[in-house]
PDB file of C-alpha atoms in Angstrom:
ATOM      1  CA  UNK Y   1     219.064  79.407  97.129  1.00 47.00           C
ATOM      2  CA  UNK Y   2     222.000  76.552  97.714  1.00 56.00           C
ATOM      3  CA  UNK Y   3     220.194  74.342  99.325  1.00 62.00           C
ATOM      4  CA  UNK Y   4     216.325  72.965  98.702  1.00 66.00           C
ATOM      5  CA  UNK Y   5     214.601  71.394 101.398  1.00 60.00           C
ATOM      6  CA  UNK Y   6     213.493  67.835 100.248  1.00 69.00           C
ATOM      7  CA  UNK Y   7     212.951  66.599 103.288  1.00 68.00           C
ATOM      8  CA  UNK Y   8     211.140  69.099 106.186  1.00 69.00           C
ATOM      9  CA  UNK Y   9     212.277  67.447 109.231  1.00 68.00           C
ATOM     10  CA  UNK Y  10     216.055  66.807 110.005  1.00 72.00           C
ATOM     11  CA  UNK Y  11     215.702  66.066 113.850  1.00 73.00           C
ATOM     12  CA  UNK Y  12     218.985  68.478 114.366  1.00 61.00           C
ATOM     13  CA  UNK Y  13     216.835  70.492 116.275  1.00 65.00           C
ATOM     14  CA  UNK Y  14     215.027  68.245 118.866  1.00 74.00           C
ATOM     15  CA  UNK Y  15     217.666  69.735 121.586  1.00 76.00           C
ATOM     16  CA  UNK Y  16     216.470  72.422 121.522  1.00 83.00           C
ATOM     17  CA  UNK Y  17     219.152  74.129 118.860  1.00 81.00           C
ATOM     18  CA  UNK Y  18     219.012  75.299 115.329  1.00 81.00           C
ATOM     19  CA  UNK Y  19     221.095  76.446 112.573  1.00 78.00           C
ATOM     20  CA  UNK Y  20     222.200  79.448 111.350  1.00 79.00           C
ATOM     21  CA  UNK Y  21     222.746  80.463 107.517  1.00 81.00           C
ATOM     22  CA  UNK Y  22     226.393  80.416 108.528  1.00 82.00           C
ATOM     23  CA  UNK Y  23     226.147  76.816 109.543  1.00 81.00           C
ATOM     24  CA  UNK Y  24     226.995  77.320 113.584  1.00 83.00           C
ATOM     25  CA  UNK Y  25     223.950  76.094 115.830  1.00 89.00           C
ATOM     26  CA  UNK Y  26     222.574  78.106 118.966  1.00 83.00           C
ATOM     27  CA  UNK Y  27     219.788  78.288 121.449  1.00 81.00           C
ATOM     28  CA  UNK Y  28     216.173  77.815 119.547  1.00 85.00           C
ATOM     29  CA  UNK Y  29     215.914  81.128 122.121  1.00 87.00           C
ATOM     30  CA  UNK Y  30     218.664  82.758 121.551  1.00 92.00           C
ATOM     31  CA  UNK Y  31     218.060  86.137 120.625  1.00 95.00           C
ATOM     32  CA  UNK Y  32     219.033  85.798 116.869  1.00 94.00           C
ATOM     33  CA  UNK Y  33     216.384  83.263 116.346  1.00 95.00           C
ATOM     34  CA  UNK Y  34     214.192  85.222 118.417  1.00 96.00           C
ATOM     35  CA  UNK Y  35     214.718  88.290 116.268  1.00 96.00           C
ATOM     36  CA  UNK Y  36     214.541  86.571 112.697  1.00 96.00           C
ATOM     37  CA  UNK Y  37     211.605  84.530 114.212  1.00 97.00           C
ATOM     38  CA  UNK Y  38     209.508  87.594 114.774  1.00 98.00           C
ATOM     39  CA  UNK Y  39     210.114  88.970 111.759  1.00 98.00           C
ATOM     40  CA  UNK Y  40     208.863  86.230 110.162  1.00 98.00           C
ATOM     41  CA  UNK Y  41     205.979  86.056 112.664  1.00 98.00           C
ATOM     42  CA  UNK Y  42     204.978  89.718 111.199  1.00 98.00           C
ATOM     43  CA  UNK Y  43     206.046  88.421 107.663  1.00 98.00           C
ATOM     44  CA  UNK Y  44     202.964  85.995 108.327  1.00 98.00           C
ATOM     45  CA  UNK Y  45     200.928  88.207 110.319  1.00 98.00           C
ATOM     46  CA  UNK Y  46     201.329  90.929 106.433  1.00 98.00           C
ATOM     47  CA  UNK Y  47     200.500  87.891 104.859  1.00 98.00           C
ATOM     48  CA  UNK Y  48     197.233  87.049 106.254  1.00 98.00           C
ATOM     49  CA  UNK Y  49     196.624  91.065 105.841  1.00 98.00           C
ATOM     50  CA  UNK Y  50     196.689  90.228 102.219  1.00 98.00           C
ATOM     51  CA  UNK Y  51     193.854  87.581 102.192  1.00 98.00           C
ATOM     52  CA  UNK Y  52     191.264  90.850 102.797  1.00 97.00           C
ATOM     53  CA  UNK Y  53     190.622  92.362  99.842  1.00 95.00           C
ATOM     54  CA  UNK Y  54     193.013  95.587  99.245  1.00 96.00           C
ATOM     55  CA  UNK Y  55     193.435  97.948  96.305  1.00 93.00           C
ATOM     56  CA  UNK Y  56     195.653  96.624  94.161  1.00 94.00           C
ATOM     57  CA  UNK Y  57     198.389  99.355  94.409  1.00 95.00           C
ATOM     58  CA  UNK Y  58     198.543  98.471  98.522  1.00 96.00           C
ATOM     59  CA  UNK Y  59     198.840  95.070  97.965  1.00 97.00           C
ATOM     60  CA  UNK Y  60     201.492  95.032  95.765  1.00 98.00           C
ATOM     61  CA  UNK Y  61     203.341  97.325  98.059  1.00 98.00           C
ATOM     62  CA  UNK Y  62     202.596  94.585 101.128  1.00 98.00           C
ATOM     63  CA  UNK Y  63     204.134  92.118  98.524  1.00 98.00           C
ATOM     64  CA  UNK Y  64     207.202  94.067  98.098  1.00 98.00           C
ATOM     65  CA  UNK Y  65     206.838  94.083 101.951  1.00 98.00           C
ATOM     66  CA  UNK Y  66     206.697  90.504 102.244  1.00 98.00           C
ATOM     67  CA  UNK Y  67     209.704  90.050 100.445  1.00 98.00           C
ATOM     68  CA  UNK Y  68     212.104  92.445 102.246  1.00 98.00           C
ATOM     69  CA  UNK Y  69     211.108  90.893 105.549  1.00 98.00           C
ATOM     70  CA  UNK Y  70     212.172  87.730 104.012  1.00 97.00           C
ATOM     71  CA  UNK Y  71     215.409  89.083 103.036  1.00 97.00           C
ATOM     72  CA  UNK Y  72     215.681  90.665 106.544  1.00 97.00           C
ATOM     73  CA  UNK Y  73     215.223  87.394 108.148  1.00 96.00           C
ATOM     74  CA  UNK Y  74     218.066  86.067 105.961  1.00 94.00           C
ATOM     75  CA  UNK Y  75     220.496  88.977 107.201  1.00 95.00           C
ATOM     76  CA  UNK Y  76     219.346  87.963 110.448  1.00 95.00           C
ATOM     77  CA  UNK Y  77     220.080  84.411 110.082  1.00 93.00           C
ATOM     78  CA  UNK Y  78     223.546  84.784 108.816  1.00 92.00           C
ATOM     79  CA  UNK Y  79     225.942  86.941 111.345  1.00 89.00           C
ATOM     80  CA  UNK Y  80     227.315  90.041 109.188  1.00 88.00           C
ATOM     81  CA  UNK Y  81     225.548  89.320 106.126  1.00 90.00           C
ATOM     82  CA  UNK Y  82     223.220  92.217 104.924  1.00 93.00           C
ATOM     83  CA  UNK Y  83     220.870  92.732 102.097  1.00 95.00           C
ATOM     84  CA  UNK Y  84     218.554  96.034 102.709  1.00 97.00           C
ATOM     85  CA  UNK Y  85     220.105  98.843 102.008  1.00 97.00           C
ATOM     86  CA  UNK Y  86     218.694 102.696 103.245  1.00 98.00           C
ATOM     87  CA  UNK Y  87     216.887 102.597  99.282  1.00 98.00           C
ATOM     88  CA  UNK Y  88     214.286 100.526 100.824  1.00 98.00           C
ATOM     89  CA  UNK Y  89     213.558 102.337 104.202  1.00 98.00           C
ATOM     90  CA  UNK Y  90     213.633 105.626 101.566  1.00 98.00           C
ATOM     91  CA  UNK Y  91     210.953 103.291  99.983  1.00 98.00           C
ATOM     92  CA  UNK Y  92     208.560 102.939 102.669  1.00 98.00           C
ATOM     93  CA  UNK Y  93     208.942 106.763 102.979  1.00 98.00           C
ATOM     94  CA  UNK Y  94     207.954 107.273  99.906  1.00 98.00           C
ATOM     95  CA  UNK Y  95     204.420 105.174 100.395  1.00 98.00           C
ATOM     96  CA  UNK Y  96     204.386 106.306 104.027  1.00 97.00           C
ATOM     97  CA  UNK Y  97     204.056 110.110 103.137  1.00 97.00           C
ATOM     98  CA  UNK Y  98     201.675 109.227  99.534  1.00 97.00           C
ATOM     99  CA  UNK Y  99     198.878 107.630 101.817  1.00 97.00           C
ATOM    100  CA  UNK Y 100     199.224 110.161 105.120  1.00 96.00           C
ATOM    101  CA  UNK Y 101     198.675 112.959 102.803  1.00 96.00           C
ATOM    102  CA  UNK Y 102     195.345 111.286 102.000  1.00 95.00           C
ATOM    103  CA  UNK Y 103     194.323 111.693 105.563  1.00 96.00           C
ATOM    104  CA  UNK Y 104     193.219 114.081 108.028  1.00 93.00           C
ATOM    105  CA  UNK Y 105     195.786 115.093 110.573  1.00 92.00           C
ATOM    106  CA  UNK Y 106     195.280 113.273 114.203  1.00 90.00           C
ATOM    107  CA  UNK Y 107     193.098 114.219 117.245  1.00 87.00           C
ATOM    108  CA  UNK Y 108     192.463 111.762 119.055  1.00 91.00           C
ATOM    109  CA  UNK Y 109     194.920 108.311 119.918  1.00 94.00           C
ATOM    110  CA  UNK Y 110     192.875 105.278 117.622  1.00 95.00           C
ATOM    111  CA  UNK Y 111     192.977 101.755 118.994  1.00 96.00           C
ATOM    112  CA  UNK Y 112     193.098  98.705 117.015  1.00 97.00           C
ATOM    113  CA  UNK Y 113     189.992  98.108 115.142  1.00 97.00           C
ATOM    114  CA  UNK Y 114     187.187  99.526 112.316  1.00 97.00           C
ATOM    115  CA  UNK Y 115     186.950  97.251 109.568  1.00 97.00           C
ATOM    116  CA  UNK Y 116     188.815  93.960 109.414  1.00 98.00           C
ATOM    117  CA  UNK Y 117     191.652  94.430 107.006  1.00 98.00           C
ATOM    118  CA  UNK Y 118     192.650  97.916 109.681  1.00 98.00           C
ATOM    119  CA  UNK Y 119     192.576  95.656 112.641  1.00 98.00           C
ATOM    120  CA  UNK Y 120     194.924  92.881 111.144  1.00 98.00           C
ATOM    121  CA  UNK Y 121     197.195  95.808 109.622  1.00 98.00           C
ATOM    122  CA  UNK Y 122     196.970  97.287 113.388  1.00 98.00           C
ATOM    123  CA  UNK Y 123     197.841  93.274 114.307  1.00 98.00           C
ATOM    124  CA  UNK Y 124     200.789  93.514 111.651  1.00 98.00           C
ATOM    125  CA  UNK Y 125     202.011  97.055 113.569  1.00 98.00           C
ATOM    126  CA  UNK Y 126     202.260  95.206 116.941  1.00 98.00           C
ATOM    127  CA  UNK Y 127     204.209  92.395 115.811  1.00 98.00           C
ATOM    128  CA  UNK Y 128     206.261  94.569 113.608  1.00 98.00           C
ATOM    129  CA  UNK Y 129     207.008  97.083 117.201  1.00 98.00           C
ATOM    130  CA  UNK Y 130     207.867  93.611 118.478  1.00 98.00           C
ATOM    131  CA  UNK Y 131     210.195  92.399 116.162  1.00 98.00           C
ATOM    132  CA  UNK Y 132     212.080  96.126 115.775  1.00 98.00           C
ATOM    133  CA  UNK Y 133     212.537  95.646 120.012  1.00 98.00           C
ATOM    134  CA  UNK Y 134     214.054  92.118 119.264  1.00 97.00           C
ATOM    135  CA  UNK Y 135     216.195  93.643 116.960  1.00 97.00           C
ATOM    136  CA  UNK Y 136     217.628  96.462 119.272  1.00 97.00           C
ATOM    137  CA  UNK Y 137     218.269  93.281 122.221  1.00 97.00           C
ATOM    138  CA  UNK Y 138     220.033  91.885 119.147  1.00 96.00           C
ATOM    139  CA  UNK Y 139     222.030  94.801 117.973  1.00 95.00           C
ATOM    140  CA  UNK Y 140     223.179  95.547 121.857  1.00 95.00           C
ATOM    141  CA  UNK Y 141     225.543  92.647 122.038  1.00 93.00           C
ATOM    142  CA  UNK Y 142     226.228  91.928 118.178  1.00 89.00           C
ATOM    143  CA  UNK Y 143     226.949  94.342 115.200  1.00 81.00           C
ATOM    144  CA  UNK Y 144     224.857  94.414 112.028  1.00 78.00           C
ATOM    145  CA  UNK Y 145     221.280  95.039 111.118  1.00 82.00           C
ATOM    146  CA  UNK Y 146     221.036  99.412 111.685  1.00 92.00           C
ATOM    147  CA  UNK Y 147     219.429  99.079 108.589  1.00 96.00           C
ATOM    148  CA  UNK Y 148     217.296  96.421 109.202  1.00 97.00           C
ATOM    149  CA  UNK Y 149     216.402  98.147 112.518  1.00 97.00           C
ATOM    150  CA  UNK Y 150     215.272 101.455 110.658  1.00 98.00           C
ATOM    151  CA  UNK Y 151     213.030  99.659 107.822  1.00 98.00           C
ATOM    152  CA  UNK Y 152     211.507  98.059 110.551  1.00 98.00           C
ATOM    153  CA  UNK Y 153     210.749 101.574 112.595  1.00 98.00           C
ATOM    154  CA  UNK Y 154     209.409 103.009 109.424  1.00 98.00           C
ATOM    155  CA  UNK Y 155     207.571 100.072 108.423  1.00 98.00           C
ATOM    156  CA  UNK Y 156     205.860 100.109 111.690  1.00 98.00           C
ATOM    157  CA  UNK Y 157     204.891 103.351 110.524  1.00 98.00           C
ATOM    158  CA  UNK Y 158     203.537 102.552 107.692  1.00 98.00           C
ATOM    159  CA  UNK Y 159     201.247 100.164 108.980  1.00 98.00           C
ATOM    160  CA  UNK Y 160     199.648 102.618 111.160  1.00 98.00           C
ATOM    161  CA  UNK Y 161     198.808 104.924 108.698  1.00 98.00           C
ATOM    162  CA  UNK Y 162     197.571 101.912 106.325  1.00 98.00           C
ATOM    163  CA  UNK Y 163     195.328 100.851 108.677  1.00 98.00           C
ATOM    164  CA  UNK Y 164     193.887 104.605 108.806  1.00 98.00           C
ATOM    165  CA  UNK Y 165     193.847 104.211 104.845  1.00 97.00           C
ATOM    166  CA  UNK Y 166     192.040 100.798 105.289  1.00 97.00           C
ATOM    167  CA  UNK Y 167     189.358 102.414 107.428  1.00 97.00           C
ATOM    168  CA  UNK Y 168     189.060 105.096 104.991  1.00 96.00           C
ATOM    169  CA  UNK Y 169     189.043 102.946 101.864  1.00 95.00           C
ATOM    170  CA  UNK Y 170     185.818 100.645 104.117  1.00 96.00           C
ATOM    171  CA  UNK Y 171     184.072 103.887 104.679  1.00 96.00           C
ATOM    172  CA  UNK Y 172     184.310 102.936 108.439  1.00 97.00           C
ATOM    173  CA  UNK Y 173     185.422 105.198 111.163  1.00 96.00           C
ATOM    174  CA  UNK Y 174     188.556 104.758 113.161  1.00 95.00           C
ATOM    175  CA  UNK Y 175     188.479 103.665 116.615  1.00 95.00           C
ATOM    176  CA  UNK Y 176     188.944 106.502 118.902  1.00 93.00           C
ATOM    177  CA  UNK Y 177     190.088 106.174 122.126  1.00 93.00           C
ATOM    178  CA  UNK Y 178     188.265 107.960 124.991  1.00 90.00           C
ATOM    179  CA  UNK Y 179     189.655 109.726 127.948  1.00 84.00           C
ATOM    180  CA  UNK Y 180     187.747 108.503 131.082  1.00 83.00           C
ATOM    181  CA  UNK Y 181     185.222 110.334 132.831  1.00 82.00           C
ATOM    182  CA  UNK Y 182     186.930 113.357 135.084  1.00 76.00           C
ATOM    183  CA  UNK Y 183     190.716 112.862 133.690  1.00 68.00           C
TER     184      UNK Y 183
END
């Protein structure tokens, strides 16, 4: 890290601008910010995932997690800079397929909810959809970030078959959706 924060506010930004990791300021809203800011809004989102009481083998995979969105935030942050490479989408793979083999295959769409640690992961899903859109408005106009873009897809994955795991784990049922009367 080059620089520590000693002080927390600088007043630079009370224009409404910030600073890149490069050192050039923009738009609090341009879309940069607004993709490294969701990513640390689902960074947060994991985070408060990880205050419900997980097996310890998921949890230390959300840390891992936590950690990669932090690095992803920096690539953000800093035009052309990168730091996750396609061994840690190949990673989320890899914990994707060991907990969807666990499960029964799909009928029926599930909506957010069962016990409380599925519906923040399902939280954690939305944001993470949310930040991986930010990311393609970000990747239209500027170069960088595919591979940010895919760990993102995948890890949106991932929480959508964690929550299912969750459930499962809580020995409570999914939430199943259910078609309306006469459709």
């Amino acid at each position: 890290m080059g620089k520590r924060l000693t002080r927390i506010y600088t007043r630079t930004g009370d224009q409404g601008t910030t600073g890149l990791g490069d050192g050039s300021r923009v738009a609090k809203d341009a879309t940069r910010v607004e993709a490294y800011g969701t990513v640390d809004e689902l960074n947060s989102v994991i985070g408060m995932l990880r205050t419900h009481p997980l097996p310890r083998d998921i949890d230390g995979w959300l840390s891992d997690i936590q950690h990669r969105l932090f690095d992803l935030g920096g690539e953000l942050c800093i035009p052309g800079h990168s730091i996750l490479t396609d061994a840690h989408v190949t990673g989320l793979e890899g914990w994707l397929d060991q907990l969807n083999a666990q499960l029964e295959p799909l009928a029926d769409f599930i909506l957010p909810g069962g016990s409380a640690a599925a519906a923040v992961c399902h939280l954690a899903r939305t944001v993470c959809r949310r930040a991986e859109r930010r990311v393609v408005t970000l990747l239209a106009t500027e170069p960088g970030g595919e591979v940010g873009l895919k760990y993102l897809n995948r890890l949106s994955d991932l929480l959508f078959v964690l929550s299912r795991s969750l459930n499962r784990a809580a020995g409570v049922p999914d939430v199943l959706w259910q078609r309306p009367a006469g459709a």
